[in-house]
PDB file of C-alpha atoms in Angstrom:
ATOM      1  CA  MET A   1    -174.099  51.845 181.085  1.00  0.00           C
ATOM      2  CA  PRO A   2    -172.610  53.374 184.213  1.00  0.00           C
ATOM      3  CA  ARG A   3    -168.912  54.080 184.455  1.00  0.00           C
ATOM      4  CA  ARG A   4    -166.758  51.604 186.341  1.00  0.00           C
ATOM      5  CA  ASP A   5    -166.376  53.917 189.327  1.00  0.00           C
ATOM      6  CA  GLU A   6    -170.174  54.308 189.505  1.00  0.00           C
ATOM      7  CA  VAL A   7    -170.932  50.569 189.730  1.00  0.00           C
ATOM      8  CA  PRO A   8    -172.120  49.505 193.188  1.00  0.00           C
ATOM      9  CA  TYR A   9    -169.701  47.319 195.179  1.00  0.00           C
ATOM     10  CA  ALA A  10    -171.912  44.201 195.065  1.00  0.00           C
ATOM     11  CA  GLU A  11    -172.234  44.393 191.285  1.00  0.00           C
ATOM     12  CA  ASP A  12    -168.479  44.894 190.971  1.00  0.00           C
ATOM     13  CA  VAL A  13    -167.815  41.806 193.127  1.00  0.00           C
ATOM     14  CA  LEU A  14    -170.325  39.758 191.129  1.00  0.00           C
ATOM     15  CA  PHE A  15    -168.708  40.891 187.874  1.00  0.00           C
ATOM     16  CA  ARG A  16    -165.247  39.896 189.134  1.00  0.00           C
ATOM     17  CA  GLU A  17    -166.510  36.474 190.289  1.00  0.00           C
ATOM     18  CA  ARG A  18    -168.120  35.814 186.921  1.00  0.00           C
ATOM     19  CA  LEU A  19    -164.963  36.917 185.128  1.00  0.00           C
ATOM     20  CA  LEU A  20    -162.818  34.575 187.240  1.00  0.00           C
ATOM     21  CA  GLU A  21    -165.210  31.680 186.654  1.00  0.00           C
ATOM     22  CA  ALA A  22    -165.139  32.325 182.903  1.00  0.00           C
ATOM     23  CA  GLN A  23    -161.329  32.323 182.979  1.00  0.00           C
ATOM     24  CA  ARG A  24    -161.261  29.046 184.935  1.00  0.00           C
ATOM     25  CA  THR A  25    -163.709  27.467 182.509  1.00  0.00           C
ATOM     26  CA  ALA A  26    -161.615  28.586 179.544  1.00  0.00           C
ATOM     27  CA  GLU A  27    -158.467  27.150 181.148  1.00  0.00           C
ATOM     28  CA  ARG A  28    -160.193  23.813 181.820  1.00  0.00           C
ATOM     29  CA  SER A  29    -161.362  23.717 178.203  1.00  0.00           C
ATOM     30  CA  ARG A  30    -157.818  24.345 176.956  1.00  0.00           C
ATOM     31  CA  LEU A  31    -156.455  21.591 179.189  1.00  0.00           C
ATOM     32  CA  VAL A  32    -159.100  19.118 178.005  1.00  0.00           C
ATOM     33  CA  ARG A  33    -158.368  19.932 174.349  1.00  0.00           C
ATOM     34  CA  ALA A  34    -154.627  19.503 174.926  1.00  0.00           C
ATOM     35  CA  LEU A  35    -155.165  16.166 176.677  1.00  0.00           C
ATOM     36  CA  ARG A  36    -157.384  14.901 173.863  1.00  0.00           C
ATOM     37  CA  ALA A  37    -154.841  15.998 171.260  1.00  0.00           C
ATOM     38  CA  ARG A  38    -152.062  14.198 173.148  1.00  0.00           C
ATOM     39  CA  ARG A  39    -154.129  11.027 173.359  1.00  0.00           C
ATOM     40  CA  ARG A  40    -154.901  11.192 169.634  1.00  0.00           C
ATOM     41  CA  ALA A  41    -151.190  11.604 168.904  1.00  0.00           C
ATOM     42  CA  GLU A  42    -150.329   8.618 171.092  1.00  0.00           C
ATOM     43  CA  VAL A  43    -152.929   6.455 169.341  1.00  0.00           C
ATOM     44  CA  ALA A  44    -151.637   7.562 165.941  1.00  0.00           C
ATOM     45  CA  ALA A  45    -148.055   6.741 166.964  1.00  0.00           C
ATOM     46  CA  ARG A  46    -149.046   3.246 168.117  1.00  0.00           C
ATOM     47  CA  ARG A  47    -150.968   2.710 164.881  1.00  0.00           C
ATOM     48  CA  ALA A  48    -147.942   3.808 162.840  1.00  0.00           C
ATOM     49  CA  GLU A  49    -145.709   1.383 164.756  1.00  0.00           C
ATOM     50  CA  ARG A  50    -148.100  -1.499 164.074  1.00  0.00           C
ATOM     51  CA  LEU A  51    -148.296  -0.619 160.379  1.00  0.00           C
ATOM     52  CA  ALA A  52    -144.499  -0.430 160.141  1.00  0.00           C
ATOM     53  CA  ALA A  53    -144.174  -3.850 161.755  1.00  0.00           C
ATOM     54  CA  ARG A  54    -146.744  -5.289 159.337  1.00  0.00           C
ATOM     55  CA  ALA A  55    -144.904  -3.729 156.401  1.00  0.00           C
ATOM     56  CA  GLU A  56    -141.631  -5.293 157.526  1.00  0.00           C
ATOM     57  CA  LEU A  57    -143.309  -8.701 157.796  1.00  0.00           C
ATOM     58  CA  ALA A  58    -144.861  -8.275 154.356  1.00  0.00           C
ATOM     59  CA  VAL A  59    -141.522  -7.358 152.826  1.00  0.00           C
ATOM     60  CA  ALA A  60    -139.899 -10.346 154.501  1.00  0.00           C
ATOM     61  CA  ALA A  61    -142.667 -12.636 153.218  1.00  0.00           C
ATOM     62  CA  VAL A  62    -142.280 -11.367 149.652  1.00  0.00           C
ATOM     63  CA  THR A  63    -138.493 -11.593 149.552  1.00  0.00           C
ATOM     64  CA  THR A  64    -138.400 -15.075 151.102  1.00  0.00           C
ATOM     65  CA  GLY A  65    -140.006 -17.932 149.194  1.00  0.00           C
ATOM     66  CA  ALA A  66    -141.824 -20.906 150.747  1.00  0.00           C
ATOM     67  CA  ASP A  67    -138.585 -22.931 150.826  1.00  0.00           C
ATOM     68  CA  GLY A  68    -136.746 -20.090 152.588  1.00  0.00           C
ATOM     69  CA  ALA A  69    -134.781 -19.077 149.514  1.00  0.00           C
ATOM     70  CA  VAL A  70    -134.486 -15.371 148.832  1.00  0.00           C
ATOM     71  CA  THR A  71    -136.383 -14.532 145.637  1.00  0.00           C
ATOM     72  CA  ALA A  72    -135.342 -10.930 145.176  1.00  0.00           C
TER      73      ALA A  72
END
């Protein structure tokens, strides 16, 4: 493997272009992963809100009888 100062100019330019493209690809991958994680968190938060609302309704249904009298 030749030393860095012995590499022809065209090969050096090609190496730098490939390095930059690899860095851009890595950055895009990180952004996509972050976006997916944020979307998953948003979906989980909405699901938790729906479950909490259902739990409140279930508790209200259990503590209130058919005639509206509180049974607990």
